[in-house]
Short mmCIF file of C-alpha atoms in Angstrom, two decimals:
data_model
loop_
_atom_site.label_atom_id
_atom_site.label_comp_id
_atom_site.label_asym_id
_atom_site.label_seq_id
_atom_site.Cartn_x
_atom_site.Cartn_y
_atom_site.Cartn_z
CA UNK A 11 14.40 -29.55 15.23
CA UNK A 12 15.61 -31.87 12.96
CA UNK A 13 13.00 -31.93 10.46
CA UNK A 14 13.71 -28.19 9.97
CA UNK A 15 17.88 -28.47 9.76
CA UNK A 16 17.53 -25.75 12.57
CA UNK A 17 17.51 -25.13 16.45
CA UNK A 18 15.29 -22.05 18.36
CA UNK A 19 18.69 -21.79 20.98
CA UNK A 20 22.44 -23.44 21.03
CA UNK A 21 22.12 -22.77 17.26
CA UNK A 22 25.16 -21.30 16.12
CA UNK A 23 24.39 -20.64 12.38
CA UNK A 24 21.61 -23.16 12.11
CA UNK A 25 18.79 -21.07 13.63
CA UNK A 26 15.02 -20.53 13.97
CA UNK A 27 13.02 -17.58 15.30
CA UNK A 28 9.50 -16.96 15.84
CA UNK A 29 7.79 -13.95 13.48
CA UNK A 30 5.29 -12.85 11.21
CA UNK A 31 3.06 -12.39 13.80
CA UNK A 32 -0.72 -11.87 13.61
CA UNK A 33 -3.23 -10.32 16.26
CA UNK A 34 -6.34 -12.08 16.72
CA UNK A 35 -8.74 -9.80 17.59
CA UNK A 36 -11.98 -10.90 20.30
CA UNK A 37 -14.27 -10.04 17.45
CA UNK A 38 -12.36 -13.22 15.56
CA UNK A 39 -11.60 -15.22 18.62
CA UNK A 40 -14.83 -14.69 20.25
CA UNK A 41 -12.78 -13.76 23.19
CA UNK A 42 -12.05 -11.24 25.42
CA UNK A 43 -8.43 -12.00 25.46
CA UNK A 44 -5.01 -10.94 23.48
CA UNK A 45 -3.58 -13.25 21.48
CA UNK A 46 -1.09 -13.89 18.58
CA UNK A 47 -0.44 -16.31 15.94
CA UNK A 48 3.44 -16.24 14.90
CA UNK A 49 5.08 -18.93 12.52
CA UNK A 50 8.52 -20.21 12.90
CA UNK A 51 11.04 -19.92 9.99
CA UNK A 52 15.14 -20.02 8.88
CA UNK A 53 16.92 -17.41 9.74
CA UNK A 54 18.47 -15.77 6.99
CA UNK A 55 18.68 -13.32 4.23
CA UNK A 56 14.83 -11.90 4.34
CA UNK A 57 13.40 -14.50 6.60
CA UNK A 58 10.07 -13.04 5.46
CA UNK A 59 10.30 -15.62 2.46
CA UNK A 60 11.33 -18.70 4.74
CA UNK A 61 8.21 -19.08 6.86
CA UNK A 62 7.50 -22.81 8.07
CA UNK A 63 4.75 -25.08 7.99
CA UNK A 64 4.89 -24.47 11.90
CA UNK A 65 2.39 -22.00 14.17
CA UNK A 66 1.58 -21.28 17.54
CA UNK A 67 -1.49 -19.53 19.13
CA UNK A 68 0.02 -17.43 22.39
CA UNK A 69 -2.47 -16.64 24.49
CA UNK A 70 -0.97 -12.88 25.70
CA UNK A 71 -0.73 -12.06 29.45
CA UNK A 72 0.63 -9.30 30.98
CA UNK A 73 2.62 -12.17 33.09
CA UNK A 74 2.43 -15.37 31.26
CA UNK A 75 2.23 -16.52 28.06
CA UNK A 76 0.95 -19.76 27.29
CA UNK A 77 1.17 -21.67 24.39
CA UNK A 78 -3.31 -22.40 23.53
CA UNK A 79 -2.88 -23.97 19.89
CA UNK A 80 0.39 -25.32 17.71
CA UNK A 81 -0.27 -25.73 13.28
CA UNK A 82 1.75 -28.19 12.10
CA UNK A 83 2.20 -29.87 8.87
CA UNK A 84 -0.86 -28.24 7.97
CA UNK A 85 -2.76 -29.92 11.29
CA UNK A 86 -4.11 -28.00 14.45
CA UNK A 87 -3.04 -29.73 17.50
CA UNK A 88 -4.27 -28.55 21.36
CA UNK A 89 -0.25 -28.90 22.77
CA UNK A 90 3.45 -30.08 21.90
CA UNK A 91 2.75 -33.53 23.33
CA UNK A 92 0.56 -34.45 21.02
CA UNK A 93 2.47 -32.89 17.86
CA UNK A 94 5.64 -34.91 19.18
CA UNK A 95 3.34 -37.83 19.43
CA UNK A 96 2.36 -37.31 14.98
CA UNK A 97 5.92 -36.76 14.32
CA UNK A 98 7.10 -40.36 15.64
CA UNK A 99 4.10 -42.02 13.88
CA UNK A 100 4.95 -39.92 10.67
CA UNK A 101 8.25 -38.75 10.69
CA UNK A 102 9.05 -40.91 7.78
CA UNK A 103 6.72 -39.19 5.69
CA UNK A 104 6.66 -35.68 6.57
CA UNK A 105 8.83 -33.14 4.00
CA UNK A 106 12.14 -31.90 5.67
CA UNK A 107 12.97 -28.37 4.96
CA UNK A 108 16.27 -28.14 5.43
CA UNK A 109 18.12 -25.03 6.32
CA UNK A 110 18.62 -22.75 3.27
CA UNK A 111 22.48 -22.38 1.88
CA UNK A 112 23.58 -19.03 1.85
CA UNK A 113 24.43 -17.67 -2.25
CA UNK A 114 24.18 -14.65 -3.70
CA UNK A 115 22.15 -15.94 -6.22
CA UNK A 116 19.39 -17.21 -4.31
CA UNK A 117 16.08 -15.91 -4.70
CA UNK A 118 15.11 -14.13 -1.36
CA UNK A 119 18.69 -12.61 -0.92
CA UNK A 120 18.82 -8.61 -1.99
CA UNK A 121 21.26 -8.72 -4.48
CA UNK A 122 21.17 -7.77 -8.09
CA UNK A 123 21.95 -11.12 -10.52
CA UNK A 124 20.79 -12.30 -14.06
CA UNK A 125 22.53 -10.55 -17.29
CA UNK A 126 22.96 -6.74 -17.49
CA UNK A 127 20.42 -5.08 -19.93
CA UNK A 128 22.77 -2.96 -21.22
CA UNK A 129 26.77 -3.43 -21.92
CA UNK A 130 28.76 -1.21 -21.25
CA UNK A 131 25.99 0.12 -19.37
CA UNK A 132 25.02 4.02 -20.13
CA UNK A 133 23.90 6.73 -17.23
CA UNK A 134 20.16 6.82 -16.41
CA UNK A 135 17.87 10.59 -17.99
CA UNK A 136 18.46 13.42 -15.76
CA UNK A 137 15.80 15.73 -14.34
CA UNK A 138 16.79 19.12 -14.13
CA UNK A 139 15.35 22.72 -13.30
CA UNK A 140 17.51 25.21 -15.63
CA UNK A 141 16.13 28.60 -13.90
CA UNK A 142 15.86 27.09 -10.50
CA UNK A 143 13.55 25.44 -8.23
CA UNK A 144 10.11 27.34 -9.15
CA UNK A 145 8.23 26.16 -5.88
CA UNK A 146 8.78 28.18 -2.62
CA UNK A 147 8.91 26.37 0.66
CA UNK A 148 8.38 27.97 4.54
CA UNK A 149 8.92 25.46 7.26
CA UNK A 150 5.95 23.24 5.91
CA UNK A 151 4.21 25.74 4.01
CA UNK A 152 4.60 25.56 0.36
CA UNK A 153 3.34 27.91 -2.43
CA UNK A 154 3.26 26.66 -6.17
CA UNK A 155 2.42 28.62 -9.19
CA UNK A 156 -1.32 28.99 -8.35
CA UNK A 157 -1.49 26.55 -5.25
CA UNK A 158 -0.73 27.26 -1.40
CA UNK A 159 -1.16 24.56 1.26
CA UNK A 160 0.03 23.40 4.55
CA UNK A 161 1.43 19.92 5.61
CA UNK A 162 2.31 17.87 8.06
CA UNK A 163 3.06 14.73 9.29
CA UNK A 164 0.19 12.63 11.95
CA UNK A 165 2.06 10.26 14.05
CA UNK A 166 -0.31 7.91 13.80
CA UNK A 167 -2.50 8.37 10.46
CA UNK A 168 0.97 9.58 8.22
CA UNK A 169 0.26 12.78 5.85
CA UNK A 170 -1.66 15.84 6.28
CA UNK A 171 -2.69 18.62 3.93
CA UNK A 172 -4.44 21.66 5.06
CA UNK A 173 -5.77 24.61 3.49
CA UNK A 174 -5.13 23.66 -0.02
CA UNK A 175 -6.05 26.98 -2.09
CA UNK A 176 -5.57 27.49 -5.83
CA UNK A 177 -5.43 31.18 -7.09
CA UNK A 178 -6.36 31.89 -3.48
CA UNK A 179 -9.45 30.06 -3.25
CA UNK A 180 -9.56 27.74 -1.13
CA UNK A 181 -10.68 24.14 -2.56
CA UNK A 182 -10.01 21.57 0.60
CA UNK A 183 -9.66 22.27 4.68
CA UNK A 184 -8.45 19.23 5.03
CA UNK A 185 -6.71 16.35 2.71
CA UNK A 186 -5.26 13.80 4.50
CA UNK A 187 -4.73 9.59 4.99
CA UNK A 188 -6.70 8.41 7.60
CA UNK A 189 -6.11 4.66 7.36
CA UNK A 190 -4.25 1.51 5.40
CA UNK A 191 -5.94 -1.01 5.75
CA UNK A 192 -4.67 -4.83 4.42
CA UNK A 193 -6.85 -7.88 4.77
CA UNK A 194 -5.77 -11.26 3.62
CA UNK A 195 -7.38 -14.80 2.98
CA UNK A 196 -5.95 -18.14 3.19
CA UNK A 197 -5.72 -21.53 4.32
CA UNK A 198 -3.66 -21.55 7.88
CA UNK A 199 -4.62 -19.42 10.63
CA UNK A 200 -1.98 -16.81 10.07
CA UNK A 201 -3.88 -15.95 6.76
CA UNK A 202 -7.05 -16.29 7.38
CA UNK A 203 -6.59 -14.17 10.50
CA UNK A 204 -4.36 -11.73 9.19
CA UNK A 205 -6.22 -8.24 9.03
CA UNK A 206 -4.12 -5.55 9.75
CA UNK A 207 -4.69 -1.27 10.64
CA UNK A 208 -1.58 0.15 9.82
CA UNK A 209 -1.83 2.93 11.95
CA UNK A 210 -1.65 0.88 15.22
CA UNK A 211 2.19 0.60 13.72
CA UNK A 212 2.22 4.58 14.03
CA UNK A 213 2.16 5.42 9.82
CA UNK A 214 3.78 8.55 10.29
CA UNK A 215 7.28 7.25 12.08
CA UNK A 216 7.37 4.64 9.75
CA UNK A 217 7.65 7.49 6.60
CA UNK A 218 11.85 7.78 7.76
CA UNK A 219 14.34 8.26 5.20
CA UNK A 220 14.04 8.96 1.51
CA UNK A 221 16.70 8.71 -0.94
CA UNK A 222 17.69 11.06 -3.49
CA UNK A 223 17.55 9.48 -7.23
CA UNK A 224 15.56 6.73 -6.00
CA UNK A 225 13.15 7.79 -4.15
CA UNK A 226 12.57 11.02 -5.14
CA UNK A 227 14.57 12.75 -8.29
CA UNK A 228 17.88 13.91 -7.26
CA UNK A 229 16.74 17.57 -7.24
CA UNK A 230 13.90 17.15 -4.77
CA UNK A 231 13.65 19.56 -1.77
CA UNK A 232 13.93 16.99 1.34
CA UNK A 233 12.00 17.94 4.38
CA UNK A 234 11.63 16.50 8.05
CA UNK A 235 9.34 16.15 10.72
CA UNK A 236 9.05 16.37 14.29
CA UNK A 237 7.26 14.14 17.10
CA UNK A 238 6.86 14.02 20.74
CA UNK A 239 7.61 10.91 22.16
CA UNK A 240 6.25 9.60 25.69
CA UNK A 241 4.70 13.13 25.80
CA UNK A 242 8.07 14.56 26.66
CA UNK A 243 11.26 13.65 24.57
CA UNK A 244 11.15 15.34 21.26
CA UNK A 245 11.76 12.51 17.91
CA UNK A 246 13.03 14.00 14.39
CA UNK A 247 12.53 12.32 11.33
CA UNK A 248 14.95 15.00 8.58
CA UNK A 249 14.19 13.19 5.38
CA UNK A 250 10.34 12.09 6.12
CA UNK A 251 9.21 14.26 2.68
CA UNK A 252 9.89 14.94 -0.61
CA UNK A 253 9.09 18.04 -3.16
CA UNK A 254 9.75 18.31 -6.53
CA UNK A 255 8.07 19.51 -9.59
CA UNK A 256 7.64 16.30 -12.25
CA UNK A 257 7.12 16.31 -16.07
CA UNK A 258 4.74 13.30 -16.35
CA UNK A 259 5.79 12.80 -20.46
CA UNK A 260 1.70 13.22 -20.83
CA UNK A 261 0.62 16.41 -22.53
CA UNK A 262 -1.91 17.80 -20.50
CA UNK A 263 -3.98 18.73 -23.85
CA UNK A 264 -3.17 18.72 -27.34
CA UNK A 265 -4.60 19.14 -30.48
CA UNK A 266 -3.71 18.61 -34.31
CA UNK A 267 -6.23 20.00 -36.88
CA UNK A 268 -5.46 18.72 -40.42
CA UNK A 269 -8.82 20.07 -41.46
CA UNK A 270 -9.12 23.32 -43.58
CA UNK A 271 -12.77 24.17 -41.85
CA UNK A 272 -11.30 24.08 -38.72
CA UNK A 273 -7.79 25.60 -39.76
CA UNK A 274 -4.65 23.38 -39.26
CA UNK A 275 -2.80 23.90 -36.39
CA UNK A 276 -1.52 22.03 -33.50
CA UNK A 277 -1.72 23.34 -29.70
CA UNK A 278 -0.06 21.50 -26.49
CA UNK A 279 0.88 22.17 -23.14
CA UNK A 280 3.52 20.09 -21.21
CA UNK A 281 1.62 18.43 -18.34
CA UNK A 282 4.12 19.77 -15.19
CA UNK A 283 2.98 18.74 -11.71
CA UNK A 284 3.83 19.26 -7.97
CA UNK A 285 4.83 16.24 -6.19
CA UNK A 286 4.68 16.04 -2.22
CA UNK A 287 5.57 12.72 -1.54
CA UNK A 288 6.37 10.41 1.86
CA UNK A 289 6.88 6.49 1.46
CA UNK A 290 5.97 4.79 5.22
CA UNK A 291 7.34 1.16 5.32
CA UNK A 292 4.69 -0.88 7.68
CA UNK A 293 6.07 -4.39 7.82
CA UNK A 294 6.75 -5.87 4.40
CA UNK A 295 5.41 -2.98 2.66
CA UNK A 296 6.32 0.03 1.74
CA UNK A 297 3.48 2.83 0.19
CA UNK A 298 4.31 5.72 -2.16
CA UNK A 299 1.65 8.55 -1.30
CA UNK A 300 1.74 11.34 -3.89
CA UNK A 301 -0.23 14.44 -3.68
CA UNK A 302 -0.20 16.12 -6.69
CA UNK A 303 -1.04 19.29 -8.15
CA UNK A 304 -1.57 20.12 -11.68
CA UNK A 305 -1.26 23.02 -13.52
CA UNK A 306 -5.16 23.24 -14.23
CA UNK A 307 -6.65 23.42 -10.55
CA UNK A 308 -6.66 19.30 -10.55
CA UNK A 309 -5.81 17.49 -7.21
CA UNK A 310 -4.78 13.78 -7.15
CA UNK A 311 -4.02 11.48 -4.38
CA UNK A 312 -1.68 8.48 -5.13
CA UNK A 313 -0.77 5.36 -3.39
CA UNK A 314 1.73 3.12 -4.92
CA UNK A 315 2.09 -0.09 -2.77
CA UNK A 316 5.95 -1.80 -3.27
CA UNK A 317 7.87 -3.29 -0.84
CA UNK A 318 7.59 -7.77 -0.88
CA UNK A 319 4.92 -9.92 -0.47
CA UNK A 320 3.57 -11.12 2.71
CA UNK A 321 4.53 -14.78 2.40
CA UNK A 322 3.56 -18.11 3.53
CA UNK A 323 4.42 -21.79 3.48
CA UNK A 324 2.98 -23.35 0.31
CA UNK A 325 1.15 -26.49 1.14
CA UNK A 326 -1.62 -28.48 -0.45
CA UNK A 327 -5.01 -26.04 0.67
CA UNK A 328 -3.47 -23.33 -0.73
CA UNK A 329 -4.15 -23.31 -3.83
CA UNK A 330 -7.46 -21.08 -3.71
CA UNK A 331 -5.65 -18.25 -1.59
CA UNK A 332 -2.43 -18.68 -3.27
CA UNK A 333 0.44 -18.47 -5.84
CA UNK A 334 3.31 -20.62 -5.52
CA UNK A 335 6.42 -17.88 -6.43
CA UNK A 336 9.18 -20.81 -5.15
CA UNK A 337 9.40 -24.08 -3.18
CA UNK A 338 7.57 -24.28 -0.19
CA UNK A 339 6.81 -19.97 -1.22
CA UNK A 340 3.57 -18.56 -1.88
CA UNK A 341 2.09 -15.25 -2.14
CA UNK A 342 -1.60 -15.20 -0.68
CA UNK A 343 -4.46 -13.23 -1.85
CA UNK A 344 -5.26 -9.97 -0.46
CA UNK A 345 -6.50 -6.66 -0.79
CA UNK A 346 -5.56 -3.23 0.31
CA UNK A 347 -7.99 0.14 1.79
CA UNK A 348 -6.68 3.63 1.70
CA UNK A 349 -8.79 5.59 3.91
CA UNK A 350 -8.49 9.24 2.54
CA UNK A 351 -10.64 12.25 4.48
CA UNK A 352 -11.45 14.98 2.03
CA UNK A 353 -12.71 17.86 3.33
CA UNK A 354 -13.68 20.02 0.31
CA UNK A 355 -14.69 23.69 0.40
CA UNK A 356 -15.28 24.47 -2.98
CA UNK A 357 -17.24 27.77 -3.15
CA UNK A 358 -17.74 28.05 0.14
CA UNK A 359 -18.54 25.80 3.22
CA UNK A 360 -21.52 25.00 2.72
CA UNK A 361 -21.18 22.95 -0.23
CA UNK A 362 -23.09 19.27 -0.86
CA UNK A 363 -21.77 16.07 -1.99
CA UNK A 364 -23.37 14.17 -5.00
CA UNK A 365 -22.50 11.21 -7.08
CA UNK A 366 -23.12 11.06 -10.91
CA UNK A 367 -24.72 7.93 -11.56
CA UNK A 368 -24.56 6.36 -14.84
CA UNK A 369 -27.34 4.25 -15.88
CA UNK A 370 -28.88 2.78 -18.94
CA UNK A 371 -32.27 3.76 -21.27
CA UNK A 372 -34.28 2.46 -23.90
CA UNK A 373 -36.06 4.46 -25.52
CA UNK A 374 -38.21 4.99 -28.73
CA UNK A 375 -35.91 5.87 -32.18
CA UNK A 376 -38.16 8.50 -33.29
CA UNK A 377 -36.21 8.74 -35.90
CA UNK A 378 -36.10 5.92 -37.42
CA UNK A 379 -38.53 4.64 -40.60
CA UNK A 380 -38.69 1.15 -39.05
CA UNK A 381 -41.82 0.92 -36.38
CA UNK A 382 -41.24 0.45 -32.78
CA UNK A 383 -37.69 0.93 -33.34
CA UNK A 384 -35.67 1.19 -30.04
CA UNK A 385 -32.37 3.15 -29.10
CA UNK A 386 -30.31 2.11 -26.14
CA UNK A 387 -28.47 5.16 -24.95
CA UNK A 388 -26.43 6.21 -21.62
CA UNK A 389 -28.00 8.68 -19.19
CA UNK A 390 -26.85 9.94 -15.65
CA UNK A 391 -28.94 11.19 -12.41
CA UNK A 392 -27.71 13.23 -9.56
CA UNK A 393 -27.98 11.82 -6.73
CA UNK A 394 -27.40 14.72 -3.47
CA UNK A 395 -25.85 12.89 -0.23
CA UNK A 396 -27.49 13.89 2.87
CA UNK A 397 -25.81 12.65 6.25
CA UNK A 398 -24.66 9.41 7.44
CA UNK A 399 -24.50 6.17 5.99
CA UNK A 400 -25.75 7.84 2.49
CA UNK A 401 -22.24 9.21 2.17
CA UNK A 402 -20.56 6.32 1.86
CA UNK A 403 -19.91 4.60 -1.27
CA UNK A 404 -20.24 0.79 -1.33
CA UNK A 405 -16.94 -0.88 -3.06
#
């Protein structure tokens, strides 16, 4: 393909490949077929960022594929005669993209460039346990000051806690990801169609290596996990966790009294957490999923999403569902679900669910000289969660 400086076969260095592909599902093709929309781009260092203004809807068989629908230069056409037929009419006017020039300073390549911040350059802050690791770990049991829980690793949903208990009590059966969810909006049919599950990529053997210092601080305990493949072979993943306690540099309370009525004094506590952590890469991304544990009986779940963009071709139409990052490179709007299940037993098993819901009042100032005088205040009402669709909480 001249117009793209590139050949799909006989390319030598000069290549193309077909990727980023995106399910259609019946409920968006109003069929009860498989299909796939994949774009052509350059290959070469990340091709993620070097997508083309060129698509094809494959029509998936378990024998044939066939070629249904081909986007080109931001035009849906029904098969390659009639695309070859627009490029001779318009081949004079349509934007070559010509195959990219490898350097090490170009801007999808991995490598470090732009001026140092420091010179000489100094060694990063250490973290470091002086008496020892203070957290004791069993196989994938783990006990912590106050806290004991289980964990493991779901093949397909990622991390599991169980039986999360603080000073022996237990406060959750079950706290665990269920889902990751990304759903994107656009202009061509590989955004607009592009909703993804993540766990029909398997989330937990996509959590597979974790490095030390980077990752996780060099002192973390490392710890693997184990799958069955196929229902027979055995699959080992050694570095799929990491645990490590973490000074967050926020006190967890503090107090400075300069007032005599009160006495002056100041009281703090270091805020010093428990960090289980896995990072599952799922195409382009790659999520940081903290569960920590704090020193007061506090539980939080955190999802850090890093990792590059999903990207597209930047054309005219984009510019609703879009930032342009580069030439022909945009970064399309999207959003993205973490589907926790939290299965609390606090006090018991037999314990409700409620929401606090904050409202507004006006009300009479009774106490004020001027007639009719009104006060607008905050107020909250409990609202108790039965069963079903009440439980869920509209976002």
């Amino acid at each position: 393909m001249d117009i793209f400086g590139a050949r799909l076969t006989n390319c030598n260095n000069a290549c193309l490949q077909f990727g980023n592909g995106v399910h259609v599902s019946p409920t968006l093709s109003g069929e009860n077929k498989r299909k796939v929309w994949t774009s052509l781009n350059h290959i070469s260092e990340y091709s993620g960022f070097r997508l083309l203004d060129f698509s094809v809807l494959v029509d998936i068989d378990m024998k044939i594929f066939t070629i249904e629908k081909i986007w080109f230069n931001s035009t849906i056409f029904n098969n390659i005669t009639e695309v070859l037929t627009f490029y001779n009419q318009n081949k004079e006017t349509i934007p070559k993209i010509p195959l990219p020039v490898y350097s090490s300073d170009d801007f999808s390549t991995l490598n470090q460039r732009g001026i140092p911040p420091m010179d000489p350059p100094l060694r990063n802050p250490k973290q470091f346990s002086p008496d020892g690791k203070r957290y004791n770990v069993q196989g994938h049991h783990v006990e912590y000051m106050f806290w004991k829980f289980d964990f493991r690793m779901s093949t397909i949903h990622g991390p599991q806690l169980y039986d999360i208990r603080f000073k022996n009590e237990r406060i959750a059966y079950e706290l665990s990801i269920q889902e990751i969810a990304v759903f994107y909006s656009g202009f061509k049919p590989n955004d607009i169609l592009a909703q993804f599950l993540d766990s029909i990529a398997l989330i937990g053997l996509q959590s597979k290596v974790l490095f030390p210092g980077v990752d996780c601080p060099e002192d973390a305990t490392l710890i693997g996990s184990s799958f069955h493949v196929g229902g027979v072979s055995s699959y080992e993943l050694t570095t799929s966790f990491c645990l490590f306690e973490l000074n967050t540099g926020m006190p967890l309370r503090r107090h400075h009294s300069y007032w005599f009525s009160n006495g002056r004094f100041y009281e703090g506590m270091e805020n010093i957490v428990l960090v289980l952590r896995t990072i599952p890469t799922i195409g382009n991304y790659d999520y940081i999923i903290d569960f920590i544990f704090y020193p007061n009986g506090a539980l939080e779940v955190k999802v850090t999403s890093t990792g590059y963009v999903r990207a597209l071709f930047y054309t005219k139409g984009d510019e609703k569902y879009s930032f342009q990052l580069h030439d022909n490179f945009g970064a399309p709007i999207h959003h993205h679900l973490f589907h926790i299940k939290a299965d609390l037993d606090i006090k018991g098993t037999s314990n409700r669910f409620a929401t606090l819901d904050i409202n507004t009042e006006e009300i009479e100032n009774q106490f004020s000289e001027v007639p009719v005088e009104q006060i607008i205040q905050l107020k909250f009402n409990t609202s108790v969660k039965k069963i079903g669709k009440r439980r869920s909480l509209p976002f």
